[in-house]
Structure formats: structure tokens, C-alpha cells
PDB file of C-alpha atoms and ligand atoms in Angstrom:
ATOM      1  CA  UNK A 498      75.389  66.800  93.689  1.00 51.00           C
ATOM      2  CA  UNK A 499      74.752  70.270  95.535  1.00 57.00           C
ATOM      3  CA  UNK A 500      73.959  72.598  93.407  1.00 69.00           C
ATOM      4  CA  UNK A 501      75.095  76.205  95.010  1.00 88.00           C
ATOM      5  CA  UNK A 502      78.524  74.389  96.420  1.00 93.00           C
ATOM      6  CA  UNK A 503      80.867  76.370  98.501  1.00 97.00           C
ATOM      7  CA  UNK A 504      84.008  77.314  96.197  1.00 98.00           C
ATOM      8  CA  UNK A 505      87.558  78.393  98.321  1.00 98.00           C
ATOM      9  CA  UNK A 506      89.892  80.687  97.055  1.00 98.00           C
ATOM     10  CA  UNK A 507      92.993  80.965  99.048  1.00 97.00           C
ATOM     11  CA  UNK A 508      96.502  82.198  98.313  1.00 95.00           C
ATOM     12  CA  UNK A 509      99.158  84.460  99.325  1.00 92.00           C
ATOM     13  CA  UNK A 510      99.042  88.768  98.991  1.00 87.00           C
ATOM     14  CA  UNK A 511      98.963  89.705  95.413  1.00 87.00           C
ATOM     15  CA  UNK A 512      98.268  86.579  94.005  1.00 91.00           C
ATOM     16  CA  UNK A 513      95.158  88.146  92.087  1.00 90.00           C
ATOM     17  CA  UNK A 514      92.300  86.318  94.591  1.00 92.00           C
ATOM     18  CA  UNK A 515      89.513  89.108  95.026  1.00 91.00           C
ATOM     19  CA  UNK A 516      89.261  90.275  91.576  1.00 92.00           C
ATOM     20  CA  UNK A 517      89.617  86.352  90.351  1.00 96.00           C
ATOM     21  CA  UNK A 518      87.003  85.708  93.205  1.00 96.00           C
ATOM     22  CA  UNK A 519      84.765  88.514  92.864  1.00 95.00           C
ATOM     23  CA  UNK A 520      84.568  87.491  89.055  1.00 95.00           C
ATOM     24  CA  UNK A 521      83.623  83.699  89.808  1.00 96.00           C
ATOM     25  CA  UNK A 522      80.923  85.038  91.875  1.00 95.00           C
ATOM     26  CA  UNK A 523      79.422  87.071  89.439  1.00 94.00           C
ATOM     27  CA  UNK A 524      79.377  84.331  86.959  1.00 94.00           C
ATOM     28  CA  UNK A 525      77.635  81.927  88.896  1.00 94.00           C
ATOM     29  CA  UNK A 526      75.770  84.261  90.822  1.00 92.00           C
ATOM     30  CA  UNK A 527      77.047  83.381  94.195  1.00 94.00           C
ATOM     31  CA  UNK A 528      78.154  85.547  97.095  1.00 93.00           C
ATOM     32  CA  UNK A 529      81.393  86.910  97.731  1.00 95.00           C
ATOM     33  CA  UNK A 530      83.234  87.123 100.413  1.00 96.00           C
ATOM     34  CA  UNK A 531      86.018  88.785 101.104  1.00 96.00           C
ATOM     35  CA  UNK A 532      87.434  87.503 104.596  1.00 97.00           C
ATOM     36  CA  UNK A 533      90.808  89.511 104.279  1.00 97.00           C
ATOM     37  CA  UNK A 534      88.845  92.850 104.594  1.00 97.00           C
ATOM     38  CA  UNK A 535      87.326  91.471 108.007  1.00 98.00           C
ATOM     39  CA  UNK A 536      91.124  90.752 109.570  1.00 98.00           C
ATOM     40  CA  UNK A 537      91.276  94.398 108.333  1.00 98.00           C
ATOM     41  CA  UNK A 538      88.488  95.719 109.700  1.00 98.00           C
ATOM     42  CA  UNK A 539      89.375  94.551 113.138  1.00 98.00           C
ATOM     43  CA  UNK A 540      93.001  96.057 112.461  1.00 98.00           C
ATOM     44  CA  UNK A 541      91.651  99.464 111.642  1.00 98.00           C
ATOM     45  CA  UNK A 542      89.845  99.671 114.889  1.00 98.00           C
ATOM     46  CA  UNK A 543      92.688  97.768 117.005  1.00 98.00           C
ATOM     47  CA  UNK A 544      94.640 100.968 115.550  1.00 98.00           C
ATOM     48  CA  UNK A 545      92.270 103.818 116.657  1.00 98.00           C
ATOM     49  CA  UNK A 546      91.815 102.345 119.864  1.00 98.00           C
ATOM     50  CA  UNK A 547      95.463 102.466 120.387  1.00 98.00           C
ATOM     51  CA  UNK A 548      95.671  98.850 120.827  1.00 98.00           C
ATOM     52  CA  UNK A 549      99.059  97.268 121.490  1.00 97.00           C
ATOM     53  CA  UNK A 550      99.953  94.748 118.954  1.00 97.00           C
ATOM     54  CA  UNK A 551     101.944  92.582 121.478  1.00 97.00           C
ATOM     55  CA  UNK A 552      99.025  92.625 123.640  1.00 98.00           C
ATOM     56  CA  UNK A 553      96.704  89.585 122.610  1.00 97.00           C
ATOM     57  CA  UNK A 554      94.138  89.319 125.228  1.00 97.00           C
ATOM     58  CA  UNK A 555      93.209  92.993 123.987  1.00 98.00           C
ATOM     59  CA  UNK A 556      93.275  92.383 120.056  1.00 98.00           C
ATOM     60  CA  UNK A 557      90.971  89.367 121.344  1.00 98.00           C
ATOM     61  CA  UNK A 558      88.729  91.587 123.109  1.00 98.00           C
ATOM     62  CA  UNK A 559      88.532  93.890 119.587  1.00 98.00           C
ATOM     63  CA  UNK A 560      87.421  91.369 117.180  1.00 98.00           C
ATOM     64  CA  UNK A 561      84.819  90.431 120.023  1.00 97.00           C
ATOM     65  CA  UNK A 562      83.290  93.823 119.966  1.00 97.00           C
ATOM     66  CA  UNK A 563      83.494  94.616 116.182  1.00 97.00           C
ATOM     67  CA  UNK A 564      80.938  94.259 114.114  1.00 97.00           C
ATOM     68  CA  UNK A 565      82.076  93.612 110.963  1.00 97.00           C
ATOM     69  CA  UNK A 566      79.822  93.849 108.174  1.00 95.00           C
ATOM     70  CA  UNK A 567      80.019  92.871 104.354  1.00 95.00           C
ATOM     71  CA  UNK A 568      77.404  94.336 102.186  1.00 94.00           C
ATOM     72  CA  UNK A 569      77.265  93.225  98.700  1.00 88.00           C
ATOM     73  CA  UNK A 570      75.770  95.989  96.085  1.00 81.00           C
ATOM     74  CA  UNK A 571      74.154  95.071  92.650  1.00 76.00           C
ATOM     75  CA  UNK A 572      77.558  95.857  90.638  1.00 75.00           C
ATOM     76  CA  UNK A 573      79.065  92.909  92.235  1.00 74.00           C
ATOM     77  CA  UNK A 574      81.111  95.563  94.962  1.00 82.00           C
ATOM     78  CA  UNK A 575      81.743  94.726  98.300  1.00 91.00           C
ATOM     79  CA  UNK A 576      81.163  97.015 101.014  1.00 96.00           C
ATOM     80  CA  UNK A 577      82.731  96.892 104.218  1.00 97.00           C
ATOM     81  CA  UNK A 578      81.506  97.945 107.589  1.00 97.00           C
ATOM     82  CA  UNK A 579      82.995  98.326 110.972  1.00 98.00           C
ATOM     83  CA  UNK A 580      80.779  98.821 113.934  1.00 98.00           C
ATOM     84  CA  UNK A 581      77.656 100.547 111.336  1.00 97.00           C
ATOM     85  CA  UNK A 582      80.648 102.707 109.451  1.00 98.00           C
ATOM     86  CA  UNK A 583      81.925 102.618 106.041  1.00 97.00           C
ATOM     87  CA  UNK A 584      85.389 101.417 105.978  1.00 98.00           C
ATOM     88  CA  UNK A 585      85.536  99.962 102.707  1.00 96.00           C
ATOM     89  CA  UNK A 586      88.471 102.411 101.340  1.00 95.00           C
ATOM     90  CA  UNK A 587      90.246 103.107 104.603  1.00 97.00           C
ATOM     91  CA  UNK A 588      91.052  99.165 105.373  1.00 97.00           C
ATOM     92  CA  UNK A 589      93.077  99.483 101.800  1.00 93.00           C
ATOM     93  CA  UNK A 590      95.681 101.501 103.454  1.00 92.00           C
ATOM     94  CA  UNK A 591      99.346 100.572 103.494  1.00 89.00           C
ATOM     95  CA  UNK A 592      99.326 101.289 107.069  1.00 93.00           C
ATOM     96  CA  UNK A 593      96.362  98.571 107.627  1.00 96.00           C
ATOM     97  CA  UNK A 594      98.427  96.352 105.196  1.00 90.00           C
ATOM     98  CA  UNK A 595     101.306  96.396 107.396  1.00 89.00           C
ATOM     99  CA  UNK A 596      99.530  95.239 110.629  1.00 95.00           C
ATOM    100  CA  UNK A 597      97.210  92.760 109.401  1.00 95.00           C
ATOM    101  CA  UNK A 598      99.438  89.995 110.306  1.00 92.00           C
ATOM    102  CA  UNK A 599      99.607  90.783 113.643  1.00 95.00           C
ATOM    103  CA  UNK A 600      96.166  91.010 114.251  1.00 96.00           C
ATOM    104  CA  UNK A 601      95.519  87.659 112.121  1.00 95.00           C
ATOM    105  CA  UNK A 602      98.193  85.402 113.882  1.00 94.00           C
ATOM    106  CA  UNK A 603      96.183  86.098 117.358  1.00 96.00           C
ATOM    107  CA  UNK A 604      93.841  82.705 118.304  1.00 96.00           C
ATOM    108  CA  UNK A 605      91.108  84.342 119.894  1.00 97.00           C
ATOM    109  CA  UNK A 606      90.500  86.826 116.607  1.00 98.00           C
ATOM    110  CA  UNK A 607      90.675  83.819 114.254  1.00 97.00           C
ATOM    111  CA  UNK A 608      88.468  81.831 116.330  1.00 97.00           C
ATOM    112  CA  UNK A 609      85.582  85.158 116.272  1.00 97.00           C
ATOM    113  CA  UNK A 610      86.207  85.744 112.338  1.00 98.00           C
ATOM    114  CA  UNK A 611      86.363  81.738 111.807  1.00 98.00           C
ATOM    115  CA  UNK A 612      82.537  81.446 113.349  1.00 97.00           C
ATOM    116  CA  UNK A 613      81.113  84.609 111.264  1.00 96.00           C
ATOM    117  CA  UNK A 614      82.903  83.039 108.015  1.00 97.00           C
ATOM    118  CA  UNK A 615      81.629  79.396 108.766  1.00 98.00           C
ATOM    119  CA  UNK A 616      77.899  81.385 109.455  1.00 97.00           C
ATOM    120  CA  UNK A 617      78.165  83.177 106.123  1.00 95.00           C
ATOM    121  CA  UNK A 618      78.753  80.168 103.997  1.00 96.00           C
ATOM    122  CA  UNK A 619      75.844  78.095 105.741  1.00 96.00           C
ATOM    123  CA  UNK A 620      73.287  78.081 103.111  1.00 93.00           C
ATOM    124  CA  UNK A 621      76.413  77.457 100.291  1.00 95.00           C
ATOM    125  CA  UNK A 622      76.896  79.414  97.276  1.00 95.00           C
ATOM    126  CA  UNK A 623      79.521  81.652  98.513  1.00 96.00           C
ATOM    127  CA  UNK A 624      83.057  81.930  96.906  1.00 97.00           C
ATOM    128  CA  UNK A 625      84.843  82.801  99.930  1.00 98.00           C
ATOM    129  CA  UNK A 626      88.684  84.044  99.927  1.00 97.00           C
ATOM    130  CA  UNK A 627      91.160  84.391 102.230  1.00 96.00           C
ATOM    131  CA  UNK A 628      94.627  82.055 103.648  1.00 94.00           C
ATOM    132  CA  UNK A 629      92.764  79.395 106.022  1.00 96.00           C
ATOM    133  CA  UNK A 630      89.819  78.694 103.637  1.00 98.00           C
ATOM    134  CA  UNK A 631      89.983  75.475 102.225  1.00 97.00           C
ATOM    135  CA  UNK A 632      92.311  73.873 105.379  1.00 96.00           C
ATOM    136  CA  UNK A 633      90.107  75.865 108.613  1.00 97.00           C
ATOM    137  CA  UNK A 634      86.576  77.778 107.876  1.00 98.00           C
ATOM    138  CA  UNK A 635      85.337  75.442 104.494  1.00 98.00           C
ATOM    139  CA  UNK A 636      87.038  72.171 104.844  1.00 97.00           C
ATOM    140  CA  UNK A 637      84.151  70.735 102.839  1.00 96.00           C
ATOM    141  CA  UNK A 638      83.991  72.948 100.036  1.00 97.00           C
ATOM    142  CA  UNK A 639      83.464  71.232  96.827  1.00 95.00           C
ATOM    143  CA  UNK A 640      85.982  73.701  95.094  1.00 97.00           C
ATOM    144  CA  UNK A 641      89.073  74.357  96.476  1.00 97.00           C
ATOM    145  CA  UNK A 642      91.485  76.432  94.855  1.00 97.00           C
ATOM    146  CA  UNK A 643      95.437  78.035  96.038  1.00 97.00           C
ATOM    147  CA  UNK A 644      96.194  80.686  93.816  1.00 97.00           C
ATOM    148  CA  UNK A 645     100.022  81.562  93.467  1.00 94.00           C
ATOM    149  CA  UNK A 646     102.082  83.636  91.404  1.00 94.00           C
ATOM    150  CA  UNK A 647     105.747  84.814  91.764  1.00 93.00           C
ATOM    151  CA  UNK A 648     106.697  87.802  94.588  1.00 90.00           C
ATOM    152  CA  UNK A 649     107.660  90.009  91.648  1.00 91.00           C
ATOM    153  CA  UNK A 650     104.172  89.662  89.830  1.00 91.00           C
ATOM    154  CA  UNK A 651     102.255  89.921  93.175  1.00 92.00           C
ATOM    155  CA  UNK A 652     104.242  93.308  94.357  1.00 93.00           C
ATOM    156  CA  UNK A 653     103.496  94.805  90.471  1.00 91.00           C
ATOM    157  CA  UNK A 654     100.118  94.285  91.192  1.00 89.00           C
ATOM    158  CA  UNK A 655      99.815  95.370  94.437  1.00 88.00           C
ATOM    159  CA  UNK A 656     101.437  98.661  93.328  1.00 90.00           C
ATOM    160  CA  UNK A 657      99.323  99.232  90.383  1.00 88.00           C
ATOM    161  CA  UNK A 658      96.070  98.728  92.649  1.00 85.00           C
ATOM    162  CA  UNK A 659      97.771 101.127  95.200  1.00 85.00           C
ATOM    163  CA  UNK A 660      98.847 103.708  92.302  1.00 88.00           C
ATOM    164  CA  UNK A 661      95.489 103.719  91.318  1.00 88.00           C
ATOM    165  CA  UNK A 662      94.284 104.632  94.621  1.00 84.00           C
ATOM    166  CA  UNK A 663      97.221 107.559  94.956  1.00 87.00           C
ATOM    167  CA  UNK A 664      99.528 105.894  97.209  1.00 84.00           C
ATOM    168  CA  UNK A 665     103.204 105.759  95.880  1.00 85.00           C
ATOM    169  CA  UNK A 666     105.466 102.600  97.125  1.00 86.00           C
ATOM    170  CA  UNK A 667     109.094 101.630  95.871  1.00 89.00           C
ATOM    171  CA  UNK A 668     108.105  98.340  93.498  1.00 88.00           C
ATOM    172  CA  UNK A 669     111.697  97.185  95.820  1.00 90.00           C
ATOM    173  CA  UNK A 670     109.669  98.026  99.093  1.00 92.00           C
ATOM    174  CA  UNK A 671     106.727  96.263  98.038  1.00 91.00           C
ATOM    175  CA  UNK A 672     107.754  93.480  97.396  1.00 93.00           C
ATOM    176  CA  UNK A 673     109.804  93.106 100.614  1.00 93.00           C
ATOM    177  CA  UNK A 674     106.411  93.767 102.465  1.00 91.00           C
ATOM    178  CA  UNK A 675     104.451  91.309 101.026  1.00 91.00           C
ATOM    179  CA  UNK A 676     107.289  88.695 101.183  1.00 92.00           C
ATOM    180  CA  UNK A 677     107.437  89.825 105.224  1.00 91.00           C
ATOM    181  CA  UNK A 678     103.836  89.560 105.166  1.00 88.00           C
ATOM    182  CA  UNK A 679     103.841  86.024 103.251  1.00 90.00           C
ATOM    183  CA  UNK A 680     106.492  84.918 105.779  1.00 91.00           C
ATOM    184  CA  UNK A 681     104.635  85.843 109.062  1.00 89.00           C
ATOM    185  CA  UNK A 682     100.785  84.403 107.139  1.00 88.00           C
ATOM    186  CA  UNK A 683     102.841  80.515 106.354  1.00 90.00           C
ATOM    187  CA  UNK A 684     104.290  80.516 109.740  1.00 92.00           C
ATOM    188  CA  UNK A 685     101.807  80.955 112.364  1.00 89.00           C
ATOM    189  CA  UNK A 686     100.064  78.505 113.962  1.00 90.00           C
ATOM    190  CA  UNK A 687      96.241  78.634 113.427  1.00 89.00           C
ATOM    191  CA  UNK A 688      94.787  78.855 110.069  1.00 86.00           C
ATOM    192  CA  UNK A 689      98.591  79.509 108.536  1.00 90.00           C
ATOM    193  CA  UNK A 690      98.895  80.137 104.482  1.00 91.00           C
ATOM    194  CA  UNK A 691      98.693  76.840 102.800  1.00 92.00           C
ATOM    195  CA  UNK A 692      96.868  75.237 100.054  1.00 95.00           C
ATOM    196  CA  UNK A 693      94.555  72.131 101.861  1.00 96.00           C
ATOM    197  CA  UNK A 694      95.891  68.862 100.264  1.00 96.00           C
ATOM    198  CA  UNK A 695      92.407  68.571  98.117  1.00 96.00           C
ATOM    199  CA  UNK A 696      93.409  72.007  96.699  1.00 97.00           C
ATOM    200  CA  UNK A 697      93.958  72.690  92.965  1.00 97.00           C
ATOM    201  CA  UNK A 698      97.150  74.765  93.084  1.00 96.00           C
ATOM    202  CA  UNK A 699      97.157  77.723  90.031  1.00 96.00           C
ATOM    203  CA  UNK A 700     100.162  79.523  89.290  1.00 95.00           C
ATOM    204  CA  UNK A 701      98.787  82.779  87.606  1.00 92.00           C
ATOM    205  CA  UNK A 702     101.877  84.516  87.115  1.00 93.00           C
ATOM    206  CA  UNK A 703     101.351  83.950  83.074  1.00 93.00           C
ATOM    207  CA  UNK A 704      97.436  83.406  82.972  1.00 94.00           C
ATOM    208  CA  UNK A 705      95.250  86.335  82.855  1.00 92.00           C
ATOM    209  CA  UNK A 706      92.272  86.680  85.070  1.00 93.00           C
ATOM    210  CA  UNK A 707      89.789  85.516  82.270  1.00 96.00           C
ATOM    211  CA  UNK A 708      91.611  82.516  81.815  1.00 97.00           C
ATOM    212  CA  UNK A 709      91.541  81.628  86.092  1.00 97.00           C
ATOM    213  CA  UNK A 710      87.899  82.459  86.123  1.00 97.00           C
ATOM    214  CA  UNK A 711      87.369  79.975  83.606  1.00 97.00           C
ATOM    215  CA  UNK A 712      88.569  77.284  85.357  1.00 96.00           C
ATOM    216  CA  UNK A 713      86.943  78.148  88.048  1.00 97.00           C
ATOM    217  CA  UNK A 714      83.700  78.202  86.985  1.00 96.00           C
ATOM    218  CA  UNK A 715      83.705  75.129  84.524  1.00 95.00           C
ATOM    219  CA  UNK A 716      85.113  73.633  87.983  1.00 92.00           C
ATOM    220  CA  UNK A 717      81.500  74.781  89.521  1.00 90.00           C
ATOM    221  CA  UNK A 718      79.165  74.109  86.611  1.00 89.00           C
ATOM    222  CA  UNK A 719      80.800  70.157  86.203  1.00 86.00           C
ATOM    223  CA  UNK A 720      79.431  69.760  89.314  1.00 66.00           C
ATOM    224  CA  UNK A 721      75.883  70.528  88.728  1.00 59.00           C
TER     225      UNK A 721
HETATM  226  O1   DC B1023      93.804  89.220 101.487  1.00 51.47           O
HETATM  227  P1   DC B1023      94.277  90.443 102.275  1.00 51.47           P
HETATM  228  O2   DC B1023      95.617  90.951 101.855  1.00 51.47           O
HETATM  229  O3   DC B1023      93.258  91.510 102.357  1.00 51.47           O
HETATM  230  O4   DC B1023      94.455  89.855 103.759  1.00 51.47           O
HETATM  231  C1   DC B1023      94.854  90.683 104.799  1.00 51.47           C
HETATM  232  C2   DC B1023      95.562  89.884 105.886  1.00 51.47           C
HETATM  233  O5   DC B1023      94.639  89.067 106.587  1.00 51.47           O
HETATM  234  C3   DC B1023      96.689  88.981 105.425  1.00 51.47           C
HETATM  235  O6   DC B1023      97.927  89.407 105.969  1.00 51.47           O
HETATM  236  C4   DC B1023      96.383  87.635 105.962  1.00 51.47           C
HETATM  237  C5   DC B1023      95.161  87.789 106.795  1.00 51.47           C
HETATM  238  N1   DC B1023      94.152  86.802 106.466  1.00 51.47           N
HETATM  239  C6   DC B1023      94.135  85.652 107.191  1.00 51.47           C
HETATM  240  O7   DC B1023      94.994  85.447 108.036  1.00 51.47           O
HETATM  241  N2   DC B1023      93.167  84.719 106.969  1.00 51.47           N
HETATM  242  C7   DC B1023      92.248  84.924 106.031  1.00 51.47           C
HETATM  243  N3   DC B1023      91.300  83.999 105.827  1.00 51.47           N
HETATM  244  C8   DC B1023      92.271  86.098 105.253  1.00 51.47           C
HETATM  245  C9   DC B1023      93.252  87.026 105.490  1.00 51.47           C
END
């Protein structure tokens, strides 16, 4: 058996991923990777190029020219970098948030981010996360989980992550964003949100994170 296997962690907005993720990977040691931040980063600089969101061919020709960078530090932290910049904080925005979809339902971008994913997790012991994980860029991995949990859960965390980072959203508003965002992740046509048919489907509206990493990583280590 391999013994640094890929592990997949996909899932809609909200459903608790990166810090379950992020947590697995610190356990066993393996490299995380974030590939939600990278449809981000290419949205923040769609954005301040004044990119048309309708306009395909040029979102294509963005995620061709960005170079997206993740930079793990020692604390387990993820930064993010967009052509050489810092971006880490500034793809967290709401405004990001509510374009991300656009940019991610566009072939050509998925196709760029797909190959620098598929690069990353070459050598194996990455815990990647994202929507197309386990079904597009690992169809191989050894772990495959969907995370889930219900809209209301998902939108109270999203707002206490956001609180915490001084942005104020209607819990009511929230949650109709993420369900919009849900909505236009399931129904597009490359890479769409849903869990590959190998996939071990967690609902972790009632489980705390402890109790996901845990099955996580006693999925990883009964492997070795
Ligand atoms: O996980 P997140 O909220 O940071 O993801 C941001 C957006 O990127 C989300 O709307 C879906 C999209 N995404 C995707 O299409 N495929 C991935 N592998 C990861 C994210």
C-alpha cells in the first residue's frame, strides 16, 4: 500500500472543509492544499483587470497569466499568492465570494487550475480540497471524502469566520448566497459539486471538527 496516499476533501461552501482539511494535514504531516483560494485568486485579478464576467475567452486568458502560488508556513497556514503578491486575506472578501462561481464554471480556467492541482499532488501526500476533487483532479486518491452539512449550519459558519474578520452579513443573506453559490457549483458542466461514487459522504452538521478529523486520519493510517 502507498504510504503518503493522496486524501480528497470535497464539499459544498461552509461545510467546514479547510479547517477539517488543514487539520488532517497536520496530523499526518501532509500538504495542504487549498484549491478554492486558487479559483479566488484568479477572481481577484479578473476583478482589477476589469474583466467581464460574461466574457470567457478573457477569464481564460486570466487564469493563463496568473501565477498562483500556495506557500505553506511552519504553523500549518496557507499563504496565497497572485502574480509574486500576498493575497491571502483579500481573496476572503465577500465581494470575491460572490464571483467565484463565475470564474469557476469557465472550461478553459478549470482546465489551467486542473493541471497545477494534478502537478501539486504528483509526489502524493497532499490532502487537497475543493468541489471537483475526488470526480476530476484526484480520481485515484486512496481517500475520498464529501463533506456536507445543512445550509443553515454552513451560513452560521460562514458568518462567524466573516465576523471574525469584521465583515457584517444578514445570517438570512448568507445563507441565500451560499445556497446561490451551491446552486450555480452542482450545475455546471465541468468539474460540478458532487461527491465521486467511491466517496465517503459525512454529514457534519452534528459532529465537531475533532470528531471528522478522526475519521479521516484513521482512514489514512489503515492504509499504511
Ligand atoms: O472553497 P471556496 O469557497 O473557497 O471555493 C470558492 C469557489 O471556487 C466556489 O464557489 C467553488 C469554486 N471551486 C471549484 O469550482 N472547484 C474547486 N476545486 C474548488 C473551488
Amino acid at each position: 500500500m502507498d504510504s503518503r496516499p493522496n486524501i480528497a476533501i470535497d464539499g459544498p461552501a461552509g461545510s467546514g472543509k479547510s479547517t477539517v482539511a488543514k487539520k488532517v494535514a497536520e496530523e499526518l504531516g501532509f500538504l495542504y492544499i487549498d484549491t478554492g483560494a486558487m479559483y479566488r485568486a484568479v477572481t481577484l485579478k479578473a476583478l482589477r483587470n476589469g474583466v467581464d464576467f460574461d466574457d470567457l475567452a478573457a477569464l481564460g486568458e486570466v487564469a493563463a497569466s496568473a501565477v498562483v502560488d500556495l506557500i505553506a508556513g511552519p504553523d500549518g497556514s496557507l499563504k496565497v499568492l497572485l502574480d509574486h503578491e500576498d493575497v491571502t486575506e483579500e481573496i476572503r472578501s465577500p465581494n470575491i465570494s460572490r464571483s467565484v462561481s463565475l470564474t469557476a464554471r469557465v472550461p478553459a480556467v478549470r482546465k489551467r487550475l486542473v493541471e497545477l492541482q494534478q502537478a501539486m499532488a504528483k509526489q502524493g501526500g497532499v490532502v487537497m480540497e475543493g468541489r471537483d476533487i475526488g470526480t476530476v483532479v484526484l480520481p485515484n486518491a486512496r481517500i475520498k471524502i464529501f463533506l456536507t452539512a445543512s445550509s443553515g449550519e454552513r451560513s452560521r459558519r460562514r458568518l462567524q469566520e466573516l465576523s471574525a474578520k469584521g465583515y457584517e452579513i444578514a445570517q438570512y443573506q448568507m445563507e441565500k448566497e451560499i445556497l446561490e453559490r451551491d446552486r450555480l457549483d452542482a450545475t455546471r458542466e465541468i468539474g460540478p459539486l458532487t461527491p465521486a461514487p467511491d466517496a465517503e459522504i459525512i454529514d457534519c452538521t452534528d459532529l465537531s471538527i475533532e470528531q471528522v478529523v478522526g475519521l479521516i486520519t484513521d482512514r489514512a493510517l489503515a492504509g499504511r
